[in-house]
PDB file of C-alpha atoms and ligand atoms in Angstrom:
ATOM      1  CA  MET A   1     -33.821  25.323   4.983  1.00 45.00           C
ATOM      2  CA  ARG A   2     -35.013  21.791   5.409  1.00 46.00           C
ATOM      3  CA  LYS A   3     -32.826  20.559   2.541  1.00 45.00           C
ATOM      4  CA  SER A   4     -29.672  22.040   3.984  1.00 46.00           C
ATOM      5  CA  PHE A   5     -30.493  20.482   7.329  1.00 44.00           C
ATOM      6  CA  VAL A   6     -30.730  17.062   5.677  1.00 42.00           C
ATOM      7  CA  LEU A   7     -27.492  17.643   3.783  1.00 40.00           C
ATOM      8  CA  CYS A   8     -25.808  18.672   6.974  1.00 40.00           C
ATOM      9  CA  PHE A   9     -27.022  15.534   8.689  1.00 41.00           C
ATOM     10  CA  VAL A  10     -25.852  13.351   5.806  1.00 39.00           C
ATOM     11  CA  PHE A  11     -22.451  15.006   5.916  1.00 41.00           C
ATOM     12  CA  LEU A  12     -22.131  14.564   9.674  1.00 42.00           C
ATOM     13  CA  PHE A  13     -23.232  10.944   9.469  1.00 41.00           C
ATOM     14  CA  SER A  14     -20.777  10.104   6.692  1.00 42.00           C
ATOM     15  CA  PHE A  15     -18.016  11.888   8.635  1.00 44.00           C
ATOM     16  CA  LEU A  16     -18.698   9.768  11.720  1.00 44.00           C
ATOM     17  CA  PHE A  17     -19.157   6.581   9.752  1.00 42.00           C
ATOM     18  CA  GLN A  18     -15.936   7.022   7.813  1.00 46.00           C
ATOM     19  CA  SER A  19     -14.012   7.876  10.930  1.00 46.00           C
ATOM     20  CA  CYS A  20     -15.384   5.033  13.007  1.00 46.00           C
ATOM     21  CA  SER A  21     -15.186   2.343  10.368  1.00 46.00           C
ATOM     22  CA  SER A  22     -11.563   3.211   9.732  1.00 52.00           C
ATOM     23  CA  LEU A  23     -10.621   3.200  13.414  1.00 57.00           C
ATOM     24  CA  ASP A  24     -10.994  -0.531  13.878  1.00 65.00           C
ATOM     25  CA  PRO A  25     -10.814  -2.054  10.429  1.00 73.00           C
ATOM     26  CA  ASP A  26     -11.087  -5.790   9.898  1.00 82.00           C
ATOM     27  CA  GLU A  27      -9.017  -7.589   7.310  1.00 86.00           C
ATOM     28  CA  SER A  28     -11.442  -7.080   4.440  1.00 88.00           C
ATOM     29  CA  ASP A  29     -11.582  -3.304   5.212  1.00 84.00           C
ATOM     30  CA  ILE A  30      -7.778  -3.129   5.188  1.00 85.00           C
ATOM     31  CA  ASN A  31      -7.536  -5.133   1.956  1.00 89.00           C
ATOM     32  CA  ALA A  32     -10.172  -2.961   0.295  1.00 87.00           C
ATOM     33  CA  MET A  33      -8.271   0.199   1.259  1.00 84.00           C
ATOM     34  CA  ALA A  34      -5.034  -1.363   0.026  1.00 89.00           C
ATOM     35  CA  LEU A  35      -6.592  -2.364  -3.284  1.00 91.00           C
ATOM     36  CA  LYS A  36      -7.925   1.152  -3.834  1.00 88.00           C
ATOM     37  CA  ALA A  37      -4.529   2.626  -2.976  1.00 88.00           C
ATOM     38  CA  TYR A  38      -2.717   0.121  -5.211  1.00 92.00           C
ATOM     39  CA  ASN A  39      -4.932   0.851  -8.195  1.00 92.00           C
ATOM     40  CA  GLU A  40      -4.348   4.563  -7.724  1.00 88.00           C
ATOM     41  CA  VAL A  41      -0.574   4.044  -7.670  1.00 89.00           C
ATOM     42  CA  LYS A  42      -0.872   1.873 -10.786  1.00 92.00           C
ATOM     43  CA  THR A  43      -2.781   4.623 -12.566  1.00 90.00           C
ATOM     44  CA  GLN A  44      -0.412   7.412 -11.549  1.00 87.00           C
ATOM     45  CA  ALA A  45       2.975   5.691 -11.636  1.00 90.00           C
ATOM     46  CA  LYS A  46       5.131   5.205 -14.684  1.00 94.00           C
ATOM     47  CA  ILE A  47       5.381   1.466 -15.317  1.00 97.00           C
ATOM     48  CA  SER A  48       8.888   0.420 -16.378  1.00 97.00           C
ATOM     49  CA  ASN A  49       9.445  -0.774 -19.923  1.00 97.00           C
ATOM     50  CA  ASN A  50      12.711  -2.521 -19.025  1.00 98.00           C
ATOM     51  CA  ALA A  51      12.000  -5.930 -20.569  1.00 98.00           C
ATOM     52  CA  LYS A  52      14.751  -7.823 -18.726  1.00 98.00           C
ATOM     53  CA  TRP A  53      13.793  -6.575 -15.266  1.00 98.00           C
ATOM     54  CA  THR A  54      10.071  -6.962 -15.941  1.00 98.00           C
ATOM     55  CA  ALA A  55      10.624 -10.595 -16.989  1.00 98.00           C
ATOM     56  CA  MET A  56      12.683 -11.159 -13.862  1.00 98.00           C
ATOM     57  CA  LEU A  57       9.985  -9.725 -11.596  1.00 98.00           C
ATOM     58  CA  ASN A  58       7.388 -11.809 -13.439  1.00 98.00           C
ATOM     59  CA  ARG A  59       9.429 -14.917 -12.581  1.00 98.00           C
ATOM     60  CA  VAL A  60      10.339 -14.116  -8.985  1.00 98.00           C
ATOM     61  CA  ALA A  61       7.108 -12.575  -7.675  1.00 98.00           C
ATOM     62  CA  PRO A  62       4.852 -15.605  -8.274  1.00 98.00           C
ATOM     63  CA  ARG A  63       7.499 -17.981  -6.881  1.00 98.00           C
ATOM     64  CA  VAL A  64       7.781 -15.993  -3.640  1.00 98.00           C
ATOM     65  CA  ALA A  65       3.991 -15.551  -3.475  1.00 98.00           C
ATOM     66  CA  LYS A  66       3.492 -19.306  -3.825  1.00 98.00           C
ATOM     67  CA  ALA A  67       6.217 -20.029  -1.253  1.00 98.00           C
ATOM     68  CA  SER A  68       4.303 -17.946   1.301  1.00 98.00           C
ATOM     69  CA  GLY A  69       1.370 -20.374   1.072  1.00 98.00           C
ATOM     70  CA  GLU A  70      -1.011 -17.426   1.336  1.00 97.00           C
ATOM     71  CA  ASN A  71      -4.084 -17.316  -0.838  1.00 95.00           C
ATOM     72  CA  PHE A  72      -3.983 -13.607  -1.753  1.00 96.00           C
ATOM     73  CA  GLU A  73      -5.015 -12.059  -5.040  1.00 96.00           C
ATOM     74  CA  TRP A  74      -1.388 -11.323  -5.874  1.00 98.00           C
ATOM     75  CA  GLU A  75      -0.401  -8.489  -8.170  1.00 97.00           C
ATOM     76  CA  TRP A  76       2.904  -6.768  -8.837  1.00 98.00           C
ATOM     77  CA  MET A  77       4.326  -3.938 -10.895  1.00 97.00           C
ATOM     78  CA  LEU A  78       7.740  -2.529 -11.737  1.00 97.00           C
ATOM     79  CA  ILE A  79       7.639   1.244 -11.268  1.00 95.00           C
ATOM     80  CA  ASP A  80      10.065   3.388 -13.242  1.00 96.00           C
ATOM     81  CA  SER A  81      11.529   5.546 -10.474  1.00 92.00           C
ATOM     82  CA  PRO A  82      14.999   6.225  -9.032  1.00 90.00           C
ATOM     83  CA  GLU A  83      13.626   5.477  -5.561  1.00 86.00           C
ATOM     84  CA  VAL A  84      15.385   2.527  -3.888  1.00 86.00           C
ATOM     85  CA  ASN A  85      12.189   0.896  -2.707  1.00 88.00           C
ATOM     86  CA  ALA A  86       9.788  -2.037  -2.791  1.00 93.00           C
ATOM     87  CA  TRP A  87       6.644  -2.880  -0.844  1.00 93.00           C
ATOM     88  CA  CYS A  88       3.799  -5.331  -0.524  1.00 95.00           C
ATOM     89  CA  MET A  89       0.472  -3.957   0.634  1.00 93.00           C
ATOM     90  CA  PRO A  90      -1.937  -6.007   2.756  1.00 93.00           C
ATOM     91  CA  GLY A  91      -3.714  -8.476   0.494  1.00 94.00           C
ATOM     92  CA  GLY A  92      -0.654  -9.111  -1.712  1.00 96.00           C
ATOM     93  CA  LYS A  93      -0.241  -6.049  -3.932  1.00 96.00           C
ATOM     94  CA  MET A  94       3.461  -5.569  -4.620  1.00 96.00           C
ATOM     95  CA  ALA A  95       5.593  -2.907  -6.232  1.00 95.00           C
ATOM     96  CA  VAL A  96       9.300  -2.771  -6.998  1.00 96.00           C
ATOM     97  CA  TYR A  97      10.977   0.499  -8.026  1.00 94.00           C
ATOM     98  CA  THR A  98      13.626   0.354 -10.760  1.00 96.00           C
ATOM     99  CA  GLY A  99      15.992   2.328  -8.475  1.00 93.00           C
ATOM    100  CA  ILE A 100      16.505  -0.745  -6.315  1.00 93.00           C
ATOM    101  CA  MET A 101      17.450  -3.101  -9.154  1.00 96.00           C
ATOM    102  CA  PRO A 102      21.138  -2.121  -9.625  1.00 94.00           C
ATOM    103  CA  VAL A 103      21.648  -2.396  -5.841  1.00 93.00           C
ATOM    104  CA  LEU A 104      20.229  -5.931  -5.790  1.00 95.00           C
ATOM    105  CA  LYS A 105      22.697  -7.282  -8.357  1.00 96.00           C
ATOM    106  CA  THR A 106      21.129 -10.792  -8.427  1.00 98.00           C
ATOM    107  CA  GLU A 107      17.728 -12.374  -8.986  1.00 98.00           C
ATOM    108  CA  ALA A 108      18.097 -14.095  -5.582  1.00 98.00           C
ATOM    109  CA  ALA A 109      18.449 -10.693  -3.901  1.00 97.00           C
ATOM    110  CA  LEU A 110      15.190  -9.620  -5.546  1.00 98.00           C
ATOM    111  CA  ALA A 111      13.641 -12.772  -4.060  1.00 98.00           C
ATOM    112  CA  ALA A 112      15.037 -11.770  -0.641  1.00 97.00           C
ATOM    113  CA  VAL A 113      13.495  -8.276  -0.872  1.00 96.00           C
ATOM    114  CA  LEU A 114      10.141  -9.632  -2.043  1.00 97.00           C
ATOM    115  CA  GLY A 115      10.270 -12.320   0.655  1.00 97.00           C
ATOM    116  CA  HIS A 116      10.711  -9.607   3.294  1.00 95.00           C
ATOM    117  CA  GLU A 117       7.918  -7.419   1.902  1.00 95.00           C
ATOM    118  CA  VAL A 118       5.520 -10.339   1.395  1.00 97.00           C
ATOM    119  CA  ALA A 119       6.173 -11.427   4.998  1.00 97.00           C
ATOM    120  CA  HIS A 120       4.897  -8.022   6.212  1.00 94.00           C
ATOM    121  CA  ALA A 121       1.660  -8.769   4.338  1.00 95.00           C
ATOM    122  CA  THR A 122       1.256 -12.415   5.392  1.00 96.00           C
ATOM    123  CA  LYS A 123       2.029 -11.594   9.040  1.00 95.00           C
ATOM    124  CA  ARG A 124      -0.537  -8.752   8.929  1.00 92.00           C
ATOM    125  CA  HIS A 125       1.960  -6.114  10.040  1.00 89.00           C
ATOM    126  CA  GLY A 126      -0.010  -3.478   8.100  1.00 80.00           C
ATOM    127  CA  LYS A 127      -2.912  -3.748  10.483  1.00 78.00           C
ATOM    128  CA  GLN A 128      -0.645  -3.308  13.491  1.00 77.00           C
ATOM    129  CA  SER A 129       1.035  -0.306  11.935  1.00 74.00           C
ATOM    130  CA  TYR A 130      -2.372   1.153  11.050  1.00 74.00           C
ATOM    131  CA  ALA A 131      -3.501   0.720  14.657  1.00 73.00           C
ATOM    132  CA  ARG A 132      -0.362   2.461  15.923  1.00 70.00           C
ATOM    133  CA  ALA A 133      -0.804   5.301  13.438  1.00 67.00           C
ATOM    134  CA  ILE A 134      -4.338   5.845  14.695  1.00 63.00           C
ATOM    135  CA  LYS A 135      -3.307   5.759  18.344  1.00 64.00           C
ATOM    136  CA  GLY A 136      -0.434   8.136  17.717  1.00 62.00           C
ATOM    137  CA  ASN A 137      -2.374  10.673  15.727  1.00 60.00           C
ATOM    138  CA  LEU A 138      -6.078  10.183  16.215  1.00 56.00           C
ATOM    139  CA  ALA A 139      -7.151  13.741  15.520  1.00 49.00           C
ATOM    140  CA  GLY A 140      -4.833  14.049  12.574  1.00 56.00           C
ATOM    141  CA  LEU A 141      -6.005  10.795  11.101  1.00 57.00           C
ATOM    142  CA  VAL A 142      -9.649  11.766  11.408  1.00 57.00           C
ATOM    143  CA  ILE A 143      -8.851  14.948   9.484  1.00 52.00           C
ATOM    144  CA  GLY A 144      -6.771  12.893   7.091  1.00 54.00           C
ATOM    145  CA  VAL A 145      -9.473  10.405   6.303  1.00 55.00           C
ATOM    146  CA  THR A 146     -12.177  12.984   5.836  1.00 57.00           C
ATOM    147  CA  THR A 147     -10.417  15.560   3.713  1.00 59.00           C
ATOM    148  CA  ALA A 148      -7.709  15.167   1.137  1.00 60.00           C
ATOM    149  CA  VAL A 149      -6.163  18.493   2.190  1.00 65.00           C
ATOM    150  CA  GLY A 150      -5.846  17.382   5.804  1.00 64.00           C
ATOM    151  CA  GLY A 151      -4.292  14.139   4.619  1.00 65.00           C
ATOM    152  CA  GLN A 152      -1.771  15.940   2.431  1.00 69.00           C
ATOM    153  CA  MET A 153      -0.603  17.973   5.403  1.00 71.00           C
ATOM    154  CA  LEU A 154       0.048  14.787   7.365  1.00 70.00           C
ATOM    155  CA  CYS A 155       2.045  13.089   4.631  1.00 75.00           C
ATOM    156  CA  LYS A 156       5.805  12.921   4.709  1.00 76.00           C
ATOM    157  CA  SER A 157       6.331  10.893   1.530  1.00 77.00           C
ATOM    158  CA  GLU A 158       5.393  11.496  -2.087  1.00 77.00           C
ATOM    159  CA  SER A 159       3.600   8.133  -2.286  1.00 78.00           C
ATOM    160  CA  CYS A 160       1.437   9.123   0.673  1.00 79.00           C
ATOM    161  CA  ARG A 161       0.560  12.561  -0.795  1.00 77.00           C
ATOM    162  CA  LEU A 162      -0.458  10.920  -4.042  1.00 75.00           C
ATOM    163  CA  LEU A 163      -2.950   8.670  -2.279  1.00 78.00           C
ATOM    164  CA  THR A 164      -4.551  11.147   0.085  1.00 71.00           C
ATOM    165  CA  GLY A 165      -6.145  12.592  -3.053  1.00 72.00           C
ATOM    166  CA  LEU A 166      -8.489   9.632  -2.814  1.00 71.00           C
ATOM    167  CA  GLY A 167      -9.913  10.991   0.434  1.00 68.00           C
ATOM    168  CA  GLY A 168     -11.828   8.790   2.845  1.00 67.00           C
ATOM    169  CA  ALA A 169     -10.423   5.702   4.466  1.00 68.00           C
ATOM    170  CA  ALA A 170      -7.960   5.053   1.606  1.00 71.00           C
ATOM    171  CA  ALA A 171      -6.220   8.338   2.529  1.00 71.00           C
ATOM    172  CA  GLY A 172      -5.907   7.167   6.124  1.00 72.00           C
ATOM    173  CA  PHE A 173      -4.497   3.885   4.881  1.00 76.00           C
ATOM    174  CA  ALA A 174      -1.924   5.732   2.744  1.00 76.00           C
ATOM    175  CA  ILE A 175      -0.714   7.676   5.771  1.00 72.00           C
ATOM    176  CA  ALA A 176      -0.430   4.513   7.833  1.00 75.00           C
ATOM    177  CA  PHE A 177       1.194   2.413   5.101  1.00 80.00           C
ATOM    178  CA  PHE A 178       3.698   4.805   3.570  1.00 79.00           C
ATOM    179  CA  ASP A 179       4.553   7.092   6.468  1.00 72.00           C
ATOM    180  CA  HIS A 180       4.171   4.951   9.525  1.00 68.00           C
ATOM    181  CA  LYS A 181       7.002   2.570   9.981  1.00 74.00           C
ATOM    182  CA  PHE A 182       6.702  -1.037  10.997  1.00 83.00           C
ATOM    183  CA  SER A 183       8.009  -1.835  14.476  1.00 83.00           C
ATOM    184  CA  ARG A 184      11.446  -3.285  14.953  1.00 85.00           C
ATOM    185  CA  GLU A 185       9.870  -6.608  15.992  1.00 89.00           C
ATOM    186  CA  ASN A 186       7.903  -6.633  12.729  1.00 91.00           C
ATOM    187  CA  GLU A 187      11.093  -5.956  10.748  1.00 90.00           C
ATOM    188  CA  THR A 188      12.949  -8.794  12.452  1.00 93.00           C
ATOM    189  CA  GLU A 189      10.054 -11.158  11.800  1.00 95.00           C
ATOM    190  CA  ALA A 190       9.915 -10.087   8.134  1.00 95.00           C
ATOM    191  CA  ASP A 191      13.658 -10.771   7.832  1.00 95.00           C
ATOM    192  CA  LYS A 192      13.237 -14.295   9.225  1.00 97.00           C
ATOM    193  CA  ILE A 193      10.095 -15.240   7.306  1.00 98.00           C
ATOM    194  CA  GLY A 194      11.412 -13.551   4.154  1.00 98.00           C
ATOM    195  CA  GLN A 195      14.545 -15.697   4.256  1.00 98.00           C
ATOM    196  CA  GLU A 196      12.339 -18.808   4.494  1.00 98.00           C
ATOM    197  CA  TYR A 197      10.146 -17.665   1.597  1.00 98.00           C
ATOM    198  CA  MET A 198      13.102 -17.041  -0.722  1.00 98.00           C
ATOM    199  CA  ALA A 199      14.531 -20.464   0.157  1.00 98.00           C
ATOM    200  CA  ARG A 200      11.214 -22.225  -0.465  1.00 98.00           C
ATOM    201  CA  ALA A 201      10.901 -20.290  -3.745  1.00 98.00           C
ATOM    202  CA  GLY A 202      14.196 -21.899  -4.828  1.00 98.00           C
ATOM    203  CA  TYR A 203      16.734 -19.110  -4.199  1.00 98.00           C
ATOM    204  CA  ASP A 204      19.938 -19.507  -2.210  1.00 98.00           C
ATOM    205  CA  PRO A 205      19.076 -17.961   1.184  1.00 98.00           C
ATOM    206  CA  ALA A 206      22.724 -17.034   1.858  1.00 98.00           C
ATOM    207  CA  GLU A 207      22.197 -14.202  -0.630  1.00 97.00           C
ATOM    208  CA  SER A 208      19.937 -12.449   1.907  1.00 96.00           C
ATOM    209  CA  ILE A 209      22.998 -11.607   4.015  1.00 95.00           C
ATOM    210  CA  LYS A 210      24.899 -10.204   1.024  1.00 94.00           C
ATOM    211  CA  LEU A 211      21.815  -8.220   0.016  1.00 91.00           C
ATOM    212  CA  TRP A 212      21.638  -6.339   3.315  1.00 85.00           C
ATOM    213  CA  GLU A 213      25.368  -5.594   3.093  1.00 84.00           C
ATOM    214  CA  ARG A 214      24.826  -4.051  -0.343  1.00 87.00           C
ATOM    215  CA  MET A 215      21.739  -2.171   0.821  1.00 83.00           C
ATOM    216  CA  GLY A 216      23.639  -0.765   3.793  1.00 77.00           C
ATOM    217  CA  ALA A 217      26.441   0.450   1.539  1.00 78.00           C
ATOM    218  CA  ALA A 218      23.996   1.930  -0.984  1.00 75.00           C
ATOM    219  CA  SER A 219      21.888   3.849   1.527  1.00 68.00           C
ATOM    220  CA  GLY A 220      24.812   5.839   2.945  1.00 64.00           C
ATOM    221  CA  GLY A 221      23.637   9.425   3.397  1.00 49.00           C
ATOM    222  CA  LYS A 222      20.289   8.965   1.646  1.00 54.00           C
ATOM    223  CA  ALA A 223      16.843   8.398   3.083  1.00 46.00           C
ATOM    224  CA  PRO A 224      16.566   4.698   3.861  1.00 51.00           C
ATOM    225  CA  PRO A 225      14.061   2.613   1.929  1.00 56.00           C
ATOM    226  CA  GLU A 226      11.164   0.899   3.707  1.00 55.00           C
ATOM    227  CA  PHE A 227      13.034  -2.241   4.683  1.00 54.00           C
ATOM    228  CA  MET A 228      15.972  -0.290   6.099  1.00 55.00           C
ATOM    229  CA  SER A 229      13.711   1.827   8.322  1.00 57.00           C
ATOM    230  CA  THR A 230      13.277   1.055  12.017  1.00 59.00           C
ATOM    231  CA  HIS A 231      15.733  -1.615  11.175  1.00 62.00           C
ATOM    232  CA  PRO A 232      17.523  -3.721  13.610  1.00 65.00           C
ATOM    233  CA  SER A 233      21.091  -2.373  13.300  1.00 72.00           C
ATOM    234  CA  ASP A 234      23.028  -3.732  10.322  1.00 73.00           C
ATOM    235  CA  VAL A 235      25.107  -5.835  12.695  1.00 78.00           C
ATOM    236  CA  THR A 236      22.070  -7.345  14.445  1.00 84.00           C
ATOM    237  CA  ARG A 237      20.363  -7.997  11.144  1.00 87.00           C
ATOM    238  CA  LYS A 238      23.405  -9.810   9.755  1.00 87.00           C
ATOM    239  CA  GLN A 239      23.821 -11.806  12.959  1.00 91.00           C
ATOM    240  CA  ASN A 240      20.143 -12.813  12.854  1.00 95.00           C
ATOM    241  CA  LEU A 241      20.212 -13.833   9.194  1.00 96.00           C
ATOM    242  CA  SER A 242      23.387 -15.871   9.774  1.00 97.00           C
ATOM    243  CA  LYS A 243      21.817 -17.525  12.828  1.00 98.00           C
ATOM    244  CA  TRP A 244      18.690 -18.487  10.855  1.00 98.00           C
ATOM    245  CA  LEU A 245      20.614 -19.528   7.732  1.00 98.00           C
ATOM    246  CA  PRO A 246      21.005 -23.270   8.523  1.00 98.00           C
ATOM    247  CA  GLU A 247      17.221 -23.579   8.921  1.00 98.00           C
ATOM    248  CA  ALA A 248      16.631 -21.683   5.670  1.00 98.00           C
ATOM    249  CA  GLN A 249      19.208 -23.851   3.919  1.00 98.00           C
ATOM    250  CA  GLY A 250      17.279 -26.921   5.068  1.00 98.00           C
ATOM    251  CA  ILE A 251      14.187 -25.464   3.389  1.00 98.00           C
ATOM    252  CA  TYR A 252      16.197 -24.643   0.260  1.00 98.00           C
ATOM    253  CA  THR A 253      17.527 -28.217   0.092  1.00 98.00           C
ATOM    254  CA  LYS A 254      13.964 -29.533   0.036  1.00 97.00           C
ATOM    255  CA  SER A 255      12.805 -27.031  -2.576  1.00 96.00           C
ATOM    256  CA  PRO A 256      11.863 -28.908  -5.773  1.00 93.00           C
ATOM    257  CA  GLN A 257      13.301 -26.192  -8.022  1.00 94.00           C
ATOM    258  CA  LYS A 258      16.660 -24.557  -7.361  1.00 97.00           C
ATOM    259  CA  TYR A 259      17.683 -21.355  -9.106  1.00 98.00           C
ATOM    260  CA  GLY A 260      20.728 -20.525  -6.950  1.00 97.00           C
ATOM    261  CA  LEU A 261      21.438 -16.815  -7.387  1.00 97.00           C
ATOM    262  CA  GLY A 262      19.422 -16.707 -10.613  1.00 97.00           C
ATOM    263  CA  GLU A 263      20.343 -14.200 -13.311  1.00 96.00           C
ATOM    264  CA  ASN A 264      22.491 -11.179 -12.681  1.00 96.00           C
ATOM    265  CA  ILE A 265      20.806  -7.797 -12.836  1.00 95.00           C
TER     266      ILE A 265
HETATM  267 ZN1   ZN B   1      10.238  -4.170   6.358  1.00 68.61          ZN
END
């Protein structure tokens, strides 16, 4: 009788602790959740054995990471999947899906996508999106973070369902990161900063405009990838990127290494 009372207390305490600590996470909490989620994806996902694309990602990712000036513990992987997607978790953990590569067409376009995703991480958009997810679905999130089953029910994407198996705060993070979209303001900021990052990394920033044209054409009818979601309309996005281009070109001019469009994909 006494033992079950203690167990019950321990359970209740851990429930409250998990819920509360994940309601107002600081940066190290967020990064720890992201790292746990990233390692789980790495374990579960099929890593691509495409040597050409892997070499390309191994060139571009560190250049963009360095251009951001952020001192993250950067990591990246190329996931073998038809999904047209890429992301960078808080703390600098990136993934690119092979499905996006034929759409990109150039190495510079890969730099543009990574620039955009890395900007979400350096501008701490994940924390804002996490906060909005909690506000929007407090009860659901509490269930989500405390039981894997509850989390699964809340997930819309496959990536999210995969990670709720972890339970705890990492499950809550998965729901916020994969299923809760960044705001339109965040997307616009990521477009601007991403264009700067690709330019500083040595890639022709004009390619960012062509990239979004190709992405728009490729996503016709299908579910949009992360960076097309809550997007400023294609027209607005193109207008913005064109407006910012002279500034980005100034950065590109000063870049010590210039790769232009890089290799074709
Ligand atoms: Zn985005």
